Amino acid sequence: MKRVLLLGTVLVVGGLSAVDSSEQQLSQAALDATVIEQVRDNLYVITGSSPLDRSAFSGGNTGVYVGEEGITLVDTKLPGWGQALMDRIRTVSDKPVTTIINTHTHGDHVGSNAFFPESVQIVVQENTEANMGRLGMFEGDTAHGMPDTTYQDSLTLGSGADRIELYHFGAAHTDGDTIILYPGLRVLQMGDMFPWRDAPFLDRSNGGSGVSFPETLQALIDNVEGYDTVVPGHIPVTTPESLAEYQRFTADLLAAVRGAIEAGQSAEEAAASIDLTGQYEGYRTERMAAAIAAIYEELGH
Ligand SMILES: [Zn+2]
């Protein structure tokens, strides 16, 4: 029962935020926290924030790639943020937005898709298209916020210096997570496969898996080369070493949960006893109990 309540709380918080920002004015705190920063050359990030910081929550980090032909956006924050995104984009470029890539189905990453014109090409991994179809967010006059193009394992958009590569390595945060490599700039954008320094949100209702999470991240690390900068889902730009540390964290979390199950602990007891903060400096613990409960459920306990 406890684990159902925990998951319910997460979903309700996300839902309320979406309603707040689409139907009311965006909070000044959220607008102030949402700035455009240059990552490298023609790649920018419009900063995201943490869902736990409700008064200033706008959604995840938004990538802004200014190509020869137009702008590619990666993720569009919560509903109601389209104009705020455009205001910030216009401070660095007057080119049209031609493409949106959504890293996964969540409302804080796809929420403002429909603000953009129908002509904008929206690209997602194929499982994310199915997940987005169940959101109920893209119907009637917002139906054009649904994807136009899908792929299974990998996809290349653009060519030459403007090449953008999309990869899917299996279930992790959801079953449709996309990682984006900007090869010309040596930057990797992670979505919520590396959301923050805390336990990941394991969205079991959209095929997420805490059991697969470490191996999915390891497959990415083993198979994708050519980046020296990493854009996480919700926290500031960081390093490949920090991404590798997150992979180890998810593996250690899974191992600790398996150990707790073998020791006969309940999910609640495991949440009270598992502490990885000694090994992972600066990591937070607000999301540990929910992740541990989700792994217990996935392992049939
Ligand atoms: Zn997410």
PDB file of C-alpha atoms and ligand atoms in Angstrom:
ATOM      1  CA  MET A   1       0.000   0.000   0.000  1.00  0.00           C
ATOM      2  CA  LYS A   2       2.798   2.392   0.913  1.00  0.00           C
ATOM      3  CA  ARG A   3       4.467   1.988  -2.469  1.00  0.00           C
ATOM      4  CA  VAL A   4       1.223   2.759  -4.307  1.00  0.00           C
ATOM      5  CA  LEU A   5       0.865   5.954  -2.267  1.00  0.00           C
ATOM      6  CA  LEU A   6       4.441   7.000  -3.030  1.00  0.00           C
ATOM      7  CA  LEU A   7       3.977   6.583  -6.771  1.00  0.00           C
ATOM      8  CA  GLY A   8       0.605   8.318  -6.579  1.00  0.00           C
ATOM      9  CA  THR A   9       2.197  11.303  -4.873  1.00  0.00           C
ATOM     10  CA  VAL A  10       4.774  11.690  -7.624  1.00  0.00           C
ATOM     11  CA  LEU A  11       2.153  11.571 -10.371  1.00  0.00           C
ATOM     12  CA  VAL A  12      -0.199  13.978  -8.599  1.00  0.00           C
ATOM     13  CA  VAL A  13       2.592  16.518  -8.104  1.00  0.00           C
ATOM     14  CA  GLY A  14       3.411  16.381 -11.823  1.00  0.00           C
ATOM     15  CA  GLY A  15      -0.251  16.686 -12.771  1.00  0.00           C
ATOM     16  CA  LEU A  16      -0.894  19.686 -10.541  1.00  0.00           C
ATOM     17  CA  SER A  17       2.158  21.490 -11.885  1.00  0.00           C
ATOM     18  CA  ALA A  18       0.958  20.957 -15.445  1.00  0.00           C
ATOM     19  CA  VAL A  19      -2.484  22.356 -14.682  1.00  0.00           C
ATOM     20  CA  ASP A  20      -1.069  25.323 -12.739  1.00  0.00           C
ATOM     21  CA  SER A  21       1.221  26.480 -15.503  1.00  0.00           C
ATOM     22  CA  SER A  22      -1.143  26.007 -18.431  1.00  0.00           C
ATOM     23  CA  GLU A  23      -4.118  27.723 -16.801  1.00  0.00           C
ATOM     24  CA  GLN A  24      -2.441  30.396 -14.709  1.00  0.00           C
ATOM     25  CA  GLN A  25       0.455  32.731 -15.196  1.00  0.00           C
ATOM     26  CA  LEU A  26       3.860  31.115 -14.839  1.00  0.00           C
ATOM     27  CA  SER A  27       5.375  31.889 -11.461  1.00  0.00           C
ATOM     28  CA  GLN A  28       8.053  34.550 -11.397  1.00  0.00           C
ATOM     29  CA  ALA A  29      10.331  32.171  -9.509  1.00  0.00           C
ATOM     30  CA  ALA A  30      10.010  29.613 -12.316  1.00  0.00           C
ATOM     31  CA  LEU A  31      10.572  32.239 -15.033  1.00  0.00           C
ATOM     32  CA  ASP A  32      13.642  33.573 -13.205  1.00  0.00           C
ATOM     33  CA  ALA A  33      15.072  30.034 -12.931  1.00  0.00           C
ATOM     34  CA  THR A  34      14.588  29.448 -16.669  1.00  0.00           C
ATOM     35  CA  VAL A  35      17.478  31.027 -18.562  1.00  0.00           C
ATOM     36  CA  ILE A  36      19.217  30.269 -21.852  1.00  0.00           C
ATOM     37  CA  GLU A  37      22.869  29.298 -21.502  1.00  0.00           C
ATOM     38  CA  GLN A  38      25.397  28.488 -24.208  1.00  0.00           C
ATOM     39  CA  VAL A  39      26.709  24.932 -23.917  1.00  0.00           C
ATOM     40  CA  ARG A  40      29.048  25.167 -26.909  1.00  0.00           C
ATOM     41  CA  ASP A  41      29.022  27.179 -30.157  1.00  0.00           C
ATOM     42  CA  ASN A  42      25.493  26.814 -31.617  1.00  0.00           C
ATOM     43  CA  LEU A  43      24.070  24.625 -28.817  1.00  0.00           C
ATOM     44  CA  TYR A  44      22.234  26.166 -25.871  1.00  0.00           C
ATOM     45  CA  VAL A  45      20.249  24.891 -22.906  1.00  0.00           C
ATOM     46  CA  ILE A  46      17.152  26.600 -21.527  1.00  0.00           C
ATOM     47  CA  THR A  47      17.514  25.533 -17.928  1.00  0.00           C
ATOM     48  CA  GLY A  48      15.081  23.199 -16.230  1.00  0.00           C
ATOM     49  CA  SER A  49      14.461  22.678 -12.528  1.00  0.00           C
ATOM     50  CA  SER A  50      13.545  20.012 -10.007  1.00  0.00           C
ATOM     51  CA  PRO A  51       9.954  18.753  -9.710  1.00  0.00           C
ATOM     52  CA  LEU A  52      10.524  18.824  -5.934  1.00  0.00           C
ATOM     53  CA  ASP A  53      10.904  22.615  -6.145  1.00  0.00           C
ATOM     54  CA  ARG A  54       7.262  23.138  -7.009  1.00  0.00           C
ATOM     55  CA  SER A  55       7.125  26.932  -6.897  1.00  0.00           C
ATOM     56  CA  ALA A  56       9.906  27.212  -9.498  1.00  0.00           C
ATOM     57  CA  PHE A  57       9.237  24.106 -11.602  1.00  0.00           C
ATOM     58  CA  SER A  58       9.253  24.578 -15.380  1.00  0.00           C
ATOM     59  CA  GLY A  59      10.218  21.080 -16.547  1.00  0.00           C
ATOM     60  CA  GLY A  60      13.428  19.467 -17.723  1.00  0.00           C
ATOM     61  CA  ASN A  61      16.376  21.066 -19.502  1.00  0.00           C
ATOM     62  CA  THR A  62      15.550  22.105 -23.090  1.00  0.00           C
ATOM     63  CA  GLY A  63      18.280  21.735 -25.732  1.00  0.00           C
ATOM     64  CA  VAL A  64      18.391  24.434 -28.444  1.00  0.00           C
ATOM     65  CA  TYR A  65      20.494  23.466 -31.474  1.00  0.00           C
ATOM     66  CA  VAL A  66      20.765  26.298 -34.012  1.00  0.00           C
ATOM     67  CA  GLY A  67      21.408  24.590 -37.366  1.00  0.00           C
ATOM     68  CA  GLU A  68      21.844  25.990 -40.875  1.00  0.00           C
ATOM     69  CA  GLU A  69      18.234  25.143 -41.805  1.00  0.00           C
ATOM     70  CA  GLY A  70      16.570  25.924 -38.504  1.00  0.00           C
ATOM     71  CA  ILE A  71      16.401  25.147 -34.813  1.00  0.00           C
ATOM     72  CA  THR A  72      16.064  21.718 -33.224  1.00  0.00           C
ATOM     73  CA  LEU A  73      14.600  21.687 -29.710  1.00  0.00           C
ATOM     74  CA  VAL A  74      15.100  18.791 -27.326  1.00  0.00           C
ATOM     75  CA  ASP A  75      12.129  18.711 -24.879  1.00  0.00           C
ATOM     76  CA  THR A  76       9.535  21.462 -24.406  1.00  0.00           C
ATOM     77  CA  LYS A  77       8.953  21.665 -20.623  1.00  0.00           C
ATOM     78  CA  LEU A  78       5.492  21.752 -18.985  1.00  0.00           C
ATOM     79  CA  PRO A  79       2.346  22.968 -20.752  1.00  0.00           C
ATOM     80  CA  GLY A  80       2.238  26.753 -20.893  1.00  0.00           C
ATOM     81  CA  TRP A  81       5.975  27.251 -21.460  1.00  0.00           C
ATOM     82  CA  GLY A  82       6.020  27.617 -25.270  1.00  0.00           C
ATOM     83  CA  GLN A  83       6.139  31.415 -25.381  1.00  0.00           C
ATOM     84  CA  ALA A  84       8.743  31.563 -22.596  1.00  0.00           C
ATOM     85  CA  LEU A  85      10.893  29.129 -24.615  1.00  0.00           C
ATOM     86  CA  MET A  86      10.507  31.239 -27.783  1.00  0.00           C
ATOM     87  CA  ASP A  87      11.348  34.459 -25.899  1.00  0.00           C
ATOM     88  CA  ARG A  88      14.635  32.918 -24.792  1.00  0.00           C
ATOM     89  CA  ILE A  89      15.385  31.337 -28.190  1.00  0.00           C
ATOM     90  CA  ARG A  90      14.931  34.737 -29.871  1.00  0.00           C
ATOM     91  CA  THR A  91      17.774  36.172 -27.784  1.00  0.00           C
ATOM     92  CA  VAL A  92      20.220  33.885 -29.640  1.00  0.00           C
ATOM     93  CA  SER A  93      18.650  33.251 -33.098  1.00  0.00           C
ATOM     94  CA  ASP A  94      15.843  34.393 -35.403  1.00  0.00           C
ATOM     95  CA  LYS A  95      15.669  31.068 -37.287  1.00  0.00           C
ATOM     96  CA  PRO A  96      12.448  29.027 -37.190  1.00  0.00           C
ATOM     97  CA  VAL A  97      12.031  25.981 -34.961  1.00  0.00           C
ATOM     98  CA  THR A  98      11.860  23.104 -37.450  1.00  0.00           C
ATOM     99  CA  THR A  99      12.308  19.990 -35.286  1.00  0.00           C
ATOM    100  CA  ILE A 100      11.444  18.847 -31.758  1.00  0.00           C
ATOM    101  CA  ILE A 101      12.981  15.745 -30.196  1.00  0.00           C
ATOM    102  CA  ASN A 102      11.285  14.486 -27.021  1.00  0.00           C
ATOM    103  CA  THR A 103      13.557  12.391 -24.788  1.00  0.00           C
ATOM    104  CA  HIS A 104      10.531  10.575 -23.317  1.00  0.00           C
ATOM    105  CA  THR A 105       6.802  10.860 -22.640  1.00  0.00           C
ATOM    106  CA  HIS A 106       6.585  12.878 -19.424  1.00  0.00           C
ATOM    107  CA  GLY A 107       4.577  16.111 -19.299  1.00  0.00           C
ATOM    108  CA  ASP A 108       7.556  18.133 -18.080  1.00  0.00           C
ATOM    109  CA  HIS A 109       9.409  17.202 -21.317  1.00  0.00           C
ATOM    110  CA  VAL A 110       6.612  17.142 -23.956  1.00  0.00           C
ATOM    111  CA  GLY A 111       4.177  19.628 -22.338  1.00  0.00           C
ATOM    112  CA  SER A 112       4.621  22.545 -24.749  1.00  0.00           C
ATOM    113  CA  ASN A 113       4.955  20.531 -28.000  1.00  0.00           C
ATOM    114  CA  ALA A 114       1.589  21.787 -29.272  1.00  0.00           C
ATOM    115  CA  PHE A 115       2.584  25.456 -28.848  1.00  0.00           C
ATOM    116  CA  PHE A 116       4.763  25.010 -31.935  1.00  0.00           C
ATOM    117  CA  PRO A 117       3.268  24.997 -35.457  1.00  0.00           C
ATOM    118  CA  GLU A 118       2.017  21.833 -37.092  1.00  0.00           C
ATOM    119  CA  SER A 119       4.883  22.056 -39.621  1.00  0.00           C
ATOM    120  CA  VAL A 120       7.460  21.317 -36.902  1.00  0.00           C
ATOM    121  CA  GLN A 121       8.678  17.729 -37.169  1.00  0.00           C
ATOM    122  CA  ILE A 122       8.432  15.898 -33.801  1.00  0.00           C
ATOM    123  CA  VAL A 123      10.738  12.894 -33.343  1.00  0.00           C
ATOM    124  CA  VAL A 124      10.638  10.237 -30.593  1.00  0.00           C
ATOM    125  CA  GLN A 125      11.550   6.609 -29.949  1.00  0.00           C
ATOM    126  CA  GLU A 126       8.610   4.420 -31.023  1.00  0.00           C
ATOM    127  CA  ASN A 127       7.637   3.327 -27.494  1.00  0.00           C
ATOM    128  CA  THR A 128       7.387   6.988 -26.511  1.00  0.00           C
ATOM    129  CA  GLU A 129       4.884   7.591 -29.305  1.00  0.00           C
ATOM    130  CA  ALA A 130       2.666   4.885 -27.777  1.00  0.00           C
ATOM    131  CA  ASN A 131       3.169   6.318 -24.273  1.00  0.00           C
ATOM    132  CA  MET A 132       2.344   9.855 -25.460  1.00  0.00           C
ATOM    133  CA  GLY A 133      -0.847   8.556 -27.048  1.00  0.00           C
ATOM    134  CA  ARG A 134      -2.070   7.626 -23.568  1.00  0.00           C
ATOM    135  CA  LEU A 135      -1.323  11.028 -22.022  1.00  0.00           C
ATOM    136  CA  GLY A 136      -4.606  12.566 -23.164  1.00  0.00           C
ATOM    137  CA  MET A 137      -2.672  15.802 -23.698  1.00  0.00           C
ATOM    138  CA  PHE A 138      -2.596  15.734 -27.494  1.00  0.00           C
ATOM    139  CA  GLU A 139      -6.165  15.567 -28.727  1.00  0.00           C
ATOM    140  CA  GLY A 140      -8.301  17.913 -30.818  1.00  0.00           C
ATOM    141  CA  ASP A 141      -6.477  21.201 -31.423  1.00  0.00           C
ATOM    142  CA  THR A 142      -3.316  19.940 -29.698  1.00  0.00           C
ATOM    143  CA  ALA A 143      -3.103  16.679 -31.701  1.00  0.00           C
ATOM    144  CA  HIS A 144      -0.189  18.079 -33.717  1.00  0.00           C
ATOM    145  CA  GLY A 145       1.918  17.808 -30.529  1.00  0.00           C
ATOM    146  CA  MET A 146       2.120  14.060 -31.196  1.00  0.00           C
ATOM    147  CA  PRO A 147       5.209  12.640 -32.977  1.00  0.00           C
ATOM    148  CA  ASP A 148       5.602  12.681 -36.776  1.00  0.00           C
ATOM    149  CA  THR A 149       8.717  10.487 -36.931  1.00  0.00           C
ATOM    150  CA  THR A 150       9.740   7.500 -34.803  1.00  0.00           C
ATOM    151  CA  TYR A 151      12.698   5.129 -34.675  1.00  0.00           C
ATOM    152  CA  GLN A 152      13.581   1.900 -32.888  1.00  0.00           C
ATOM    153  CA  ASP A 153      17.309   1.782 -31.959  1.00  0.00           C
ATOM    154  CA  SER A 154      19.004   4.771 -33.573  1.00  0.00           C
ATOM    155  CA  LEU A 155      18.356   7.587 -36.014  1.00  0.00           C
ATOM    156  CA  THR A 156      20.445  10.320 -37.640  1.00  0.00           C
ATOM    157  CA  LEU A 157      18.883  13.720 -38.304  1.00  0.00           C
ATOM    158  CA  GLY A 158      20.513  16.347 -40.530  1.00  0.00           C
ATOM    159  CA  SER A 159      23.900  16.017 -42.197  1.00  0.00           C
ATOM    160  CA  GLY A 160      27.442  17.358 -42.142  1.00  0.00           C
ATOM    161  CA  ALA A 161      28.164  19.677 -39.233  1.00  0.00           C
ATOM    162  CA  ASP A 162      24.449  19.670 -38.324  1.00  0.00           C
ATOM    163  CA  ARG A 163      24.245  15.902 -37.834  1.00  0.00           C
ATOM    164  CA  ILE A 164      22.301  14.894 -34.690  1.00  0.00           C
ATOM    165  CA  GLU A 165      22.240  11.257 -33.572  1.00  0.00           C
ATOM    166  CA  LEU A 166      19.490   9.662 -31.503  1.00  0.00           C
ATOM    167  CA  TYR A 167      19.975   6.431 -29.546  1.00  0.00           C
ATOM    168  CA  HIS A 168      17.764   4.065 -27.553  1.00  0.00           C
ATOM    169  CA  PHE A 169      19.419   1.293 -25.535  1.00  0.00           C
ATOM    170  CA  GLY A 170      16.455  -0.247 -23.707  1.00  0.00           C
ATOM    171  CA  ALA A 171      14.316   0.353 -20.650  1.00  0.00           C
ATOM    172  CA  ALA A 172      15.461   2.714 -17.914  1.00  0.00           C
ATOM    173  CA  HIS A 173      13.453   5.803 -16.837  1.00  0.00           C
ATOM    174  CA  THR A 174      10.698   4.641 -19.266  1.00  0.00           C
ATOM    175  CA  ASP A 175      10.730   2.132 -22.142  1.00  0.00           C
ATOM    176  CA  GLY A 176      11.183   4.888 -24.750  1.00  0.00           C
ATOM    177  CA  ASP A 177      14.142   6.994 -23.587  1.00  0.00           C
ATOM    178  CA  THR A 178      16.209   8.798 -26.241  1.00  0.00           C
ATOM    179  CA  ILE A 179      19.793  10.005 -25.800  1.00  0.00           C
ATOM    180  CA  ILE A 180      21.000  12.694 -28.204  1.00  0.00           C
ATOM    181  CA  LEU A 181      24.588  13.088 -29.457  1.00  0.00           C
ATOM    182  CA  TYR A 182      25.677  16.301 -31.172  1.00  0.00           C
ATOM    183  CA  PRO A 183      28.835  14.872 -32.796  1.00  0.00           C
ATOM    184  CA  GLY A 184      30.139  18.168 -34.170  1.00  0.00           C
ATOM    185  CA  LEU A 185      30.028  19.690 -30.698  1.00  0.00           C
ATOM    186  CA  ARG A 186      30.999  16.616 -28.642  1.00  0.00           C
ATOM    187  CA  VAL A 187      27.921  17.000 -26.409  1.00  0.00           C
ATOM    188  CA  LEU A 188      25.568  14.269 -25.128  1.00  0.00           C
ATOM    189  CA  GLN A 189      22.038  15.112 -23.924  1.00  0.00           C
ATOM    190  CA  MET A 190      20.592  12.526 -21.531  1.00  0.00           C
ATOM    191  CA  GLY A 191      16.970  13.354 -20.692  1.00  0.00           C
ATOM    192  CA  ASP A 192      15.926  11.624 -17.479  1.00  0.00           C
ATOM    193  CA  MET A 193      18.286   8.663 -17.869  1.00  0.00           C
ATOM    194  CA  PHE A 194      20.583  10.996 -15.907  1.00  0.00           C
ATOM    195  CA  PRO A 195      18.074  13.384 -14.364  1.00  0.00           C
ATOM    196  CA  TRP A 196      19.785  14.508 -11.133  1.00  0.00           C
ATOM    197  CA  ARG A 197      22.091  13.195  -8.414  1.00  0.00           C
ATOM    198  CA  ASP A 198      19.528  11.108  -6.540  1.00  0.00           C
ATOM    199  CA  ALA A 199      17.662   7.884  -7.304  1.00  0.00           C
ATOM    200  CA  PRO A 200      15.964   7.933 -10.714  1.00  0.00           C
ATOM    201  CA  PHE A 201      12.173   8.048 -11.090  1.00  0.00           C
ATOM    202  CA  LEU A 202      11.362   4.533 -12.330  1.00  0.00           C
ATOM    203  CA  ASP A 203       8.130   4.965 -14.274  1.00  0.00           C
ATOM    204  CA  ARG A 204       6.821   1.396 -14.230  1.00  0.00           C
ATOM    205  CA  SER A 205       3.525   2.479 -15.860  1.00  0.00           C
ATOM    206  CA  ASN A 206       5.508   3.568 -18.944  1.00  0.00           C
ATOM    207  CA  GLY A 207       7.824   0.561 -19.008  1.00  0.00           C
ATOM    208  CA  GLY A 208      10.587   1.993 -16.809  1.00  0.00           C
ATOM    209  CA  SER A 209      12.911  -0.491 -15.097  1.00  0.00           C
ATOM    210  CA  GLY A 210      15.263  -0.140 -12.158  1.00  0.00           C
ATOM    211  CA  VAL A 211      16.580  -3.629 -12.973  1.00  0.00           C
ATOM    212  CA  SER A 212      17.538  -2.666 -16.552  1.00  0.00           C
ATOM    213  CA  PHE A 213      18.595   0.900 -15.713  1.00  0.00           C
ATOM    214  CA  PRO A 214      22.296   0.201 -14.947  1.00  0.00           C
ATOM    215  CA  GLU A 215      22.823  -2.040 -17.996  1.00  0.00           C
ATOM    216  CA  THR A 216      21.004   0.409 -20.292  1.00  0.00           C
ATOM    217  CA  LEU A 217      23.309   3.209 -19.128  1.00  0.00           C
ATOM    218  CA  GLN A 218      26.325   0.898 -19.476  1.00  0.00           C
ATOM    219  CA  ALA A 219      25.311   0.051 -23.068  1.00  0.00           C
ATOM    220  CA  LEU A 220      25.232   3.763 -23.834  1.00  0.00           C
ATOM    221  CA  ILE A 221      28.651   4.303 -22.260  1.00  0.00           C
ATOM    222  CA  ASP A 222      30.097   1.318 -24.150  1.00  0.00           C
ATOM    223  CA  ASN A 223      28.594   2.172 -27.549  1.00  0.00           C
ATOM    224  CA  VAL A 224      28.564   5.937 -27.898  1.00  0.00           C
ATOM    225  CA  GLU A 225      31.829   7.831 -28.244  1.00  0.00           C
ATOM    226  CA  GLY A 226      32.878  11.355 -29.057  1.00  0.00           C
ATOM    227  CA  TYR A 227      31.549  13.573 -26.261  1.00  0.00           C
ATOM    228  CA  ASP A 228      33.230  15.543 -23.507  1.00  0.00           C
ATOM    229  CA  THR A 229      30.166  17.353 -22.157  1.00  0.00           C
ATOM    230  CA  VAL A 230      26.882  15.952 -20.790  1.00  0.00           C
ATOM    231  CA  VAL A 231      23.494  17.672 -20.469  1.00  0.00           C
ATOM    232  CA  PRO A 232      21.440  15.907 -17.753  1.00  0.00           C
ATOM    233  CA  GLY A 233      17.627  15.944 -17.524  1.00  0.00           C
ATOM    234  CA  HIS A 234      17.097  18.539 -14.802  1.00  0.00           C
ATOM    235  CA  ILE A 235      20.462  19.695 -13.369  1.00  0.00           C
ATOM    236  CA  PRO A 236      23.298  21.796 -14.844  1.00  0.00           C
ATOM    237  CA  VAL A 237      25.630  20.671 -17.624  1.00  0.00           C
ATOM    238  CA  THR A 238      28.327  18.259 -16.411  1.00  0.00           C
ATOM    239  CA  THR A 239      31.027  15.774 -17.434  1.00  0.00           C
ATOM    240  CA  PRO A 240      31.241  12.213 -18.820  1.00  0.00           C
ATOM    241  CA  GLU A 241      32.808  11.201 -15.480  1.00  0.00           C
ATOM    242  CA  SER A 242      29.673  12.384 -13.719  1.00  0.00           C
ATOM    243  CA  LEU A 243      27.552  10.280 -16.094  1.00  0.00           C
ATOM    244  CA  ALA A 244      29.730   7.220 -15.433  1.00  0.00           C
ATOM    245  CA  GLU A 245      29.314   7.849 -11.698  1.00  0.00           C
ATOM    246  CA  TYR A 246      25.523   7.889 -12.167  1.00  0.00           C
ATOM    247  CA  GLN A 247      25.707   4.520 -13.921  1.00  0.00           C
ATOM    248  CA  ARG A 248      27.619   3.091 -10.935  1.00  0.00           C
ATOM    249  CA  PHE A 249      25.078   4.643  -8.574  1.00  0.00           C
ATOM    250  CA  THR A 250      22.159   2.920 -10.321  1.00  0.00           C
ATOM    251  CA  ALA A 251      24.057  -0.395 -10.250  1.00  0.00           C
ATOM    252  CA  ASP A 252      24.857  -0.006  -6.541  1.00  0.00           C
ATOM    253  CA  LEU A 253      21.243   0.920  -5.806  1.00  0.00           C
ATOM    254  CA  LEU A 254      20.014  -2.231  -7.554  1.00  0.00           C
ATOM    255  CA  ALA A 255      22.607  -4.379  -5.755  1.00  0.00           C
ATOM    256  CA  ALA A 256      21.626  -2.884  -2.385  1.00  0.00           C
ATOM    257  CA  VAL A 257      17.942  -3.634  -3.046  1.00  0.00           C
ATOM    258  CA  ARG A 258      18.730  -7.226  -4.059  1.00  0.00           C
ATOM    259  CA  GLY A 259      20.770  -7.548  -0.847  1.00  0.00           C
ATOM    260  CA  ALA A 260      17.886  -6.221   1.243  1.00  0.00           C
ATOM    261  CA  ILE A 261      15.483  -8.691  -0.367  1.00  0.00           C
ATOM    262  CA  GLU A 262      17.877 -11.563   0.346  1.00  0.00           C
ATOM    263  CA  ALA A 263      18.111 -10.358   3.943  1.00  0.00           C
ATOM    264  CA  GLY A 264      14.329 -10.609   4.186  1.00  0.00           C
ATOM    265  CA  GLN A 265      13.694  -6.880   4.533  1.00  0.00           C
ATOM    266  CA  SER A 266      10.475  -5.197   3.421  1.00  0.00           C
ATOM    267  CA  ALA A 267      10.672  -2.303   0.965  1.00  0.00           C
ATOM    268  CA  GLU A 268      10.082   0.087   3.874  1.00  0.00           C
ATOM    269  CA  GLU A 269      12.906  -1.484   5.876  1.00  0.00           C
ATOM    270  CA  ALA A 270      15.189  -1.340   2.849  1.00  0.00           C
ATOM    271  CA  ALA A 271      14.360   2.341   2.329  1.00  0.00           C
ATOM    272  CA  ALA A 272      15.261   3.026   5.950  1.00  0.00           C
ATOM    273  CA  SER A 273      18.554   1.114   5.794  1.00  0.00           C
ATOM    274  CA  ILE A 274      20.021   1.682   2.302  1.00  0.00           C
ATOM    275  CA  ASP A 275      22.372   4.684   2.322  1.00  0.00           C
ATOM    276  CA  LEU A 276      24.704   5.335  -0.617  1.00  0.00           C
ATOM    277  CA  THR A 277      25.571   8.919   0.329  1.00  0.00           C
ATOM    278  CA  GLY A 278      28.944   7.891   1.764  1.00  0.00           C
ATOM    279  CA  GLN A 279      30.053   6.621  -1.661  1.00  0.00           C
ATOM    280  CA  TYR A 280      28.302   9.315  -3.736  1.00  0.00           C
ATOM    281  CA  GLU A 281      29.202  12.761  -2.531  1.00  0.00           C
ATOM    282  CA  GLY A 282      26.595  15.427  -3.120  1.00  0.00           C
ATOM    283  CA  TYR A 283      23.847  12.923  -3.918  1.00  0.00           C
ATOM    284  CA  ARG A 284      20.400  13.579  -2.480  1.00  0.00           C
ATOM    285  CA  THR A 285      18.012  11.050  -0.951  1.00  0.00           C
ATOM    286  CA  GLU A 286      14.495  12.421  -1.544  1.00  0.00           C
ATOM    287  CA  ARG A 287      13.773   9.874  -4.262  1.00  0.00           C
ATOM    288  CA  MET A 288      15.359   6.784  -2.721  1.00  0.00           C
ATOM    289  CA  ALA A 289      12.247   5.322  -1.054  1.00  0.00           C
ATOM    290  CA  ALA A 290      10.157   5.525  -4.245  1.00  0.00           C
ATOM    291  CA  ALA A 291      12.925   3.948  -6.359  1.00  0.00           C
ATOM    292  CA  ILE A 292      13.483   1.148  -3.833  1.00  0.00           C
ATOM    293  CA  ALA A 293       9.716   0.442  -3.744  1.00  0.00           C
ATOM    294  CA  ALA A 294       9.606   0.343  -7.565  1.00  0.00           C
ATOM    295  CA  ILE A 295      12.504  -2.151  -7.734  1.00  0.00           C
ATOM    296  CA  TYR A 296      10.846  -4.314  -5.065  1.00  0.00           C
ATOM    297  CA  GLU A 297       7.673  -4.342  -7.136  1.00  0.00           C
ATOM    298  CA  GLU A 298       9.575  -5.100 -10.346  1.00  0.00           C
ATOM    299  CA  LEU A 299      11.338  -8.039  -8.658  1.00  0.00           C
ATOM    300  CA  GLY A 300       7.987  -9.375  -7.434  1.00  0.00           C
ATOM    301  CA  HIS A 301       8.344  -8.500  -3.740  1.00  0.00           C
TER     302      HIS A 301
HETATM  303 ZN    ZN B   1      10.688  12.001 -16.925  1.00  0.00          ZN
END
